[in-house]
Amino acid sequence: MEGEFIYEYPRPALTTDCVVFGFDGEKLNILLIQRGVDPYKNSWALPGGFLKMDETTEECATRELEEETGISGVFMRQIRTFSTLNRDPRGRVITIAYYALMNPHHFSRVSVRGGDDVTDAGWFPVENVLADTSLAFDHHEIIEAAIEKLRQEIRHYPIAFELLDTYFTIKQLQTVYESILSKKFDRGNFHKKMVGRAESSTVDEKGTKPRKEQRKNTGVLIDSGEVVSGVKHKPAKIYSFDRVRFHELVNNADFTFDF
Amino acid sequence: MEGEFIYEYPRPALTTDCVVFGFDGEKLNILLIQRGVDPYKNSWALPGGFLKMDETTEECATRELEEETGISGVFMRQIRTFSTLNRDPRGRVITIAYYALMNPHHFSRVSVRGGDDVTDAGWFPVENVLADTSLAFDHHEIIEAAIEKLRQEIRHYPIAFELLDTYFTIKQLQTVYESILSKKFDRGNFHKKMVGRAESSTVDEKGTKPRKEQRKNTGVLIDSGEVVSGVKHKPAKIYSFDRVRFHELVNNADFTFDF
DNA sequence: TAAATTTGTGTAATAATTACAAAAACCGAA
DNA sequence: TTCGGTTTTTGTAATTATTACACAAATTTA
């Protein structure tokens, strides 16, 4: 047998795969590549590849993504490891799955790279991907796990902002939540939760004159002062995420993403 | 070099490690084993070992736990994969970490098995383990990740009951939550949340006679009818977890573990 | 029988959520 | 310039949930 790496005990091969989510301003999409080589030649699959000995699995997932789509510097988190015995026809291959989040800026810049092994790449709406049973390997199962993970994490961490550009409208933010959680929110209530203006309530006390009790602002957005243009209705304000304020409020239990 | 397994490309070795949590009725403990072989001979470490080619990582973690402690049939979940380059002095070793939960019944039955590679095993309070910087490999980091994972999951899934026997008191259940979340709860409110008696509120409507509105029971515990004995105060009722009811209520959004 | 201790239940005040309405800002057509 | 259409933003009343705390009940011991 060809090869020069000899071990006393057998070892599985290790790969990473990445479920890349991209928000186009309206809905959630997943990045798939079309395989140019067997197995599963011509099938659509997740970007990913074999681990090198001088890189961590995180680095491997980042590298493969950059090699196959040209995108770097994105938010990435581990999902879990998939180790079913016959998940790869080439033999024992175990994969560590990641998910990545891309904002609309990155979204439009995805381009196919490499030569024979990837013939095409493209974005597909999540619902379409979930309905497609022809994906390579166990990638359908990995995608389902990714969505489940995403749903869990968006309830606790500010990952929604990773799917948006630095500046965004509240409508866009709400759409991100609604498409991930498959649930509609009341427009007004969502707005208040995010902007969280300092509500001042009138307090009446015996003997003292009524006073305005200043309650602190519990919002996590910064008003940029700008508004969107080119719309034929009231233009939405443009906000950015106040990461510092967010951490303060979370530490004080004044803010949660529990929806 | 000795060995008969030859590959074209180099492959890391794969292990699983397991952070076993055990509740002794009062506090949370972690199961550690003392290594009988190098590297880290005599150091305390997590139970675990090398993956075999005919088992999944889940099966590996289960098998290693059974081999080293004699315990089987416990609740187990994947934490994540650790792949730092020099985490193991023997070379490139990647580990998939799991956590397991044991109830007091299992807890007392842990026994050391095997020969040279494990010289001792024992339970240690979580705080002590976290303060101990002499653990083998990166096991300290894995334990920290396990606790963080446990904290996340107890907020959404009924894993607290995996740390208790089938029958338990509400006090014990509360202690599980308090030791994992490092937070005290009001006794009365915790009690009501778990037992969730059907509160009936009086409703007055114009023209009709006041009626009792029957609100449905939102608790997840079953009263066994028994009480604890041998205590010198009011004996606590003994409950069990109503898993079926729990799923009904969660689907209806009538119950969450959001604390 | 009273004290000590812990479990179990009730309640009133406060806070959060929800559903919905009103106001404001803009465009474009009349 | 005014008005309808549309969408964002603010306001509010009703409901529901949470919190803090008090009281009643059950058991042993003195």
Coordinates of C-alpha atoms in Angstrom, one line a residue, chain A:
Chain A
M1 CA 0.0 0.0 0.0
E2 CA 1.1 3.5 -0.8
G3 CA 1.7 5.8 2.0
E4 CA 4.3 6.5 4.6
F5 CA 2.5 7.1 7.8
I6 CA 2.5 4.1 10.0
Y7 CA 0.8 3.6 13.3
E8 CA 0.5 0.8 15.8
Y9 CA -3.2 1.1 16.0
P10 CA -5.7 2.0 13.3
R11 CA -6.8 5.6 13.2
P12 CA -9.9 7.2 11.6
A13 CA -9.5 10.1 9.2
L14 CA -10.6 13.5 10.4
T15 CA -12.4 16.2 8.6
T16 CA -14.3 19.4 9.4
D17 CA -17.5 20.5 7.8
C18 CA -19.0 23.9 8.0
V19 CA -22.7 25.0 7.8
V20 CA -22.5 28.6 6.6
F21 CA -25.6 30.6 7.3
G22 CA -26.0 33.8 5.3
F23 CA -28.8 36.4 5.6
D24 CA -29.7 38.2 2.4
G25 CA -31.8 40.8 4.1
E26 CA -35.0 38.8 3.9
K27 CA -34.3 35.1 4.7
L28 CA -31.7 32.7 5.9
N29 CA -29.6 30.8 3.4
I30 CA -27.1 28.0 3.6
L31 CA -23.9 27.9 1.5
L32 CA -23.4 24.6 -0.4
I33 CA -20.7 23.5 -2.8
Q34 CA -21.0 21.0 -5.6
R35 CA -18.5 18.2 -5.5
G36 CA -16.3 17.7 -8.5
V37 CA -14.8 14.4 -7.3
D38 CA -16.1 11.0 -6.0
P39 CA -17.6 10.0 -3.7
Y40 CA -20.8 11.9 -4.3
K41 CA -19.5 13.6 -7.4
N42 CA -21.9 16.3 -8.6
S43 CA -23.8 16.2 -5.3
W44 CA -24.2 19.3 -3.2
A45 CA -22.4 19.2 0.1
L46 CA -21.1 21.3 2.9
P47 CA -17.7 23.0 2.5
G48 CA -15.0 21.1 4.4
G49 CA -12.0 18.9 4.2
F50 CA -9.3 16.9 5.8
L51 CA -7.5 18.1 8.9
K52 CA -3.8 18.9 8.6
M53 CA -1.4 17.9 11.4
D54 CA -0.4 21.4 12.2
E55 CA -3.8 23.0 12.7
T56 CA -6.6 22.8 15.2
T57 CA -10.1 21.7 14.0
E58 CA -11.1 25.4 14.2
E59 CA -8.3 26.4 12.0
C60 CA -9.1 23.6 9.6
A61 CA -12.7 24.7 9.2
T62 CA -11.6 28.3 8.7
R63 CA -9.0 27.4 6.1
E64 CA -11.3 25.2 4.1
L65 CA -13.9 27.9 4.1
E66 CA -11.4 30.4 2.9
E67 CA -10.0 28.0 0.2
E68 CA -13.4 27.1 -1.2
T69 CA -15.3 30.4 -1.0
G70 CA -12.7 33.1 -0.5
I71 CA -14.4 34.3 2.7
S72 CA -12.5 34.9 6.0
G73 CA -13.0 36.6 9.3
V74 CA -16.4 35.2 10.0
F75 CA -18.1 34.2 13.2
M76 CA -17.7 30.4 13.7
R77 CA -18.7 28.0 16.5
Q78 CA -18.4 24.2 16.9
I79 CA -21.6 22.2 16.6
R80 CA -20.5 18.7 17.5
T81 CA -18.6 15.7 16.2
F82 CA -20.3 13.1 13.9
S83 CA -18.8 9.6 14.1
T84 CA -21.4 7.1 12.7
L85 CA -19.5 4.1 11.4
N86 CA -20.4 4.2 7.7
R87 CA -21.0 7.9 7.2
D88 CA -18.3 8.0 4.5
P89 CA -17.9 5.4 1.7
R90 CA -14.2 6.0 1.7
G91 CA -13.8 4.4 5.1
R92 CA -13.8 5.5 8.7
V93 CA -14.0 9.3 8.6
I94 CA -15.1 11.3 11.6
T95 CA -16.0 14.9 11.1
I96 CA -16.2 17.9 13.4
A97 CA -19.0 20.2 12.3
Y98 CA -19.0 23.9 12.7
Y99 CA -21.4 26.6 11.8
A100 CA -20.5 30.0 10.5
L101 CA -22.5 33.2 10.2
M102 CA -22.2 35.7 7.4
N103 CA -23.6 39.2 7.0
P104 CA -25.0 40.6 3.8
H105 CA -21.7 42.3 3.0
H106 CA -19.9 38.9 3.0
F107 CA -22.9 37.2 1.5
S108 CA -22.6 38.8 -1.9
R109 CA -18.8 38.2 -2.1
V110 CA -18.9 34.4 -2.1
S111 CA -17.1 33.0 -5.1
V112 CA -16.1 29.5 -6.1
R113 CA -12.4 28.7 -5.8
G114 CA -10.2 25.8 -6.3
G115 CA -10.0 23.4 -9.3
D116 CA -11.5 20.0 -9.7
D117 CA -12.9 19.2 -6.3
V118 CA -15.4 22.0 -6.3
T119 CA -17.4 22.8 -9.5
D120 CA -19.9 25.2 -8.1
A121 CA -21.0 27.0 -5.0
G122 CA -24.2 28.8 -4.1
W123 CA -26.7 30.0 -1.5
F124 CA -29.9 28.1 -0.9
P125 CA -32.8 29.0 1.3
V126 CA -32.8 26.9 4.5
E127 CA -36.3 25.5 3.8
N128 CA -35.1 24.2 0.4
V129 CA -32.0 22.7 1.8
L130 CA -34.0 20.9 4.5
A131 CA -36.3 19.5 1.9
D132 CA -33.4 18.2 -0.2
T133 CA -32.6 14.6 0.6
S134 CA -29.9 14.3 -2.0
L135 CA -27.0 15.9 -0.1
A136 CA -23.7 14.2 0.2
F137 CA -22.7 12.1 3.2
D138 CA -24.7 12.7 6.3
H139 CA -24.7 16.5 5.6
H140 CA -28.5 16.7 5.9
E141 CA -28.2 15.5 9.5
I142 CA -25.4 17.9 10.2
I143 CA -27.5 20.8 8.8
E144 CA -30.4 19.9 11.0
A145 CA -28.1 19.8 14.0
A146 CA -26.7 23.2 13.0
I147 CA -30.1 24.8 12.9
E148 CA -31.0 23.3 16.2
K149 CA -27.8 24.7 17.6
L150 CA -28.4 28.1 16.1
R151 CA -31.9 28.2 17.7
Q152 CA -30.4 27.4 21.1
E153 CA -27.6 30.0 20.8
I154 CA -29.7 32.9 19.5
R155 CA -31.7 32.6 22.7
H156 CA -28.7 33.4 24.8
Y157 CA -26.0 35.0 22.8
P158 CA -26.0 38.1 20.5
I159 CA -25.3 36.0 17.4
A160 CA -28.1 37.6 15.4
F161 CA -25.9 40.6 14.9
E162 CA -23.3 38.4 13.2
L163 CA -25.8 37.9 10.4
L164 CA -26.2 41.6 9.9
D165 CA -23.9 44.3 8.8
T166 CA -22.6 46.8 11.3
Y167 CA -25.6 49.1 10.6
F168 CA -29.1 47.7 10.3
T169 CA -32.7 48.4 10.9
I170 CA -34.8 46.9 13.6
K171 CA -37.0 45.3 10.9
Q172 CA -34.0 43.4 9.6
L173 CA -33.0 42.3 13.1
Q174 CA -36.6 41.1 13.7
T175 CA -36.5 39.2 10.5
V176 CA -33.4 37.4 11.5
Y177 CA -35.0 36.3 14.8
E178 CA -38.2 35.3 13.0
S179 CA -36.5 33.2 10.3
I180 CA -34.3 31.4 12.8
L181 CA -37.0 30.7 15.4
S182 CA -39.8 30.3 12.9
K183 CA -42.0 32.5 15.0
K184 CA -43.6 36.0 14.5
F185 CA -43.0 38.8 17.0
D186 CA -45.1 41.8 17.7
R187 CA -43.4 44.7 15.9
G188 CA -43.9 47.2 18.7
N189 CA -42.8 45.0 21.5
F190 CA -39.7 43.8 19.6
H191 CA -38.8 47.3 18.9
K192 CA -39.1 48.3 22.6
K193 CA -37.1 45.3 23.8
M194 CA -34.2 46.1 21.5
V195 CA -34.2 49.9 21.8
G196 CA -35.4 49.9 25.4
R197 CA -36.0 53.5 25.9
A198 CA -35.7 54.7 29.5
E199 CA -39.2 54.5 30.7
S200 CA -40.0 57.1 33.3
S201 CA -43.0 56.3 35.5
T202 CA -44.7 58.7 37.7
V203 CA -44.4 57.8 41.4
D204 CA -46.8 59.2 44.0
E205 CA -45.6 59.1 47.5
K206 CA -47.4 60.4 50.6
G207 CA -46.2 63.8 51.7
T208 CA -43.8 64.2 48.7
K209 CA -44.7 65.8 45.4
P210 CA -45.1 63.3 42.5
R211 CA -41.7 62.7 40.9
K212 CA -40.5 61.1 37.8
E213 CA -38.6 57.9 38.7
Q214 CA -35.7 57.6 36.2
R215 CA -35.4 54.0 35.2
K216 CA -32.2 53.1 33.3
N217 CA -32.2 52.4 29.7
T218 CA -32.3 48.6 29.0
G219 CA -31.7 48.6 25.3
V220 CA -28.8 47.2 23.4
L221 CA -28.9 49.3 20.2
I222 CA -27.1 52.5 19.3
D223 CA -29.1 55.0 17.1
S224 CA -26.7 56.0 14.4
G225 CA -28.7 59.2 13.6
E226 CA -29.0 58.0 10.0
V227 CA -32.1 56.7 8.3
V228 CA -32.5 54.5 5.2
S229 CA -33.2 56.2 2.0
G230 CA -35.0 55.3 -1.2
V231 CA -38.1 53.8 0.4
K232 CA -41.6 55.2 -0.3
H233 CA -42.7 55.3 3.3
K234 CA -41.4 56.4 6.7
P235 CA -37.7 55.6 6.6
A236 CA -36.4 53.3 9.3
K237 CA -33.6 54.5 11.7
I238 CA -30.3 52.8 11.3
Y239 CA -28.8 51.2 14.4
S240 CA -25.7 49.3 15.5
F241 CA -25.3 46.8 18.3
D242 CA -24.0 48.1 21.6
R243 CA -21.8 45.2 22.6
V244 CA -20.4 46.9 25.7
R245 CA -23.9 47.9 27.0
F246 CA -25.1 44.4 26.2
H247 CA -22.6 42.8 28.5
E248 CA -23.3 45.3 31.3
L249 CA -27.0 44.6 31.1
V250 CA -26.6 40.8 30.9
N251 CA -24.3 40.8 34.0
N252 CA -27.0 42.8 35.8
A253 CA -29.7 40.5 34.5
D254 CA -31.4 43.5 33.0
F255 CA -31.4 41.9 29.5
T256 CA -31.9 38.5 28.0
F257 CA -32.5 37.1 24.6
D258 CA -35.2 34.8 26.0
F259 CA -37.9 34.9 23.5

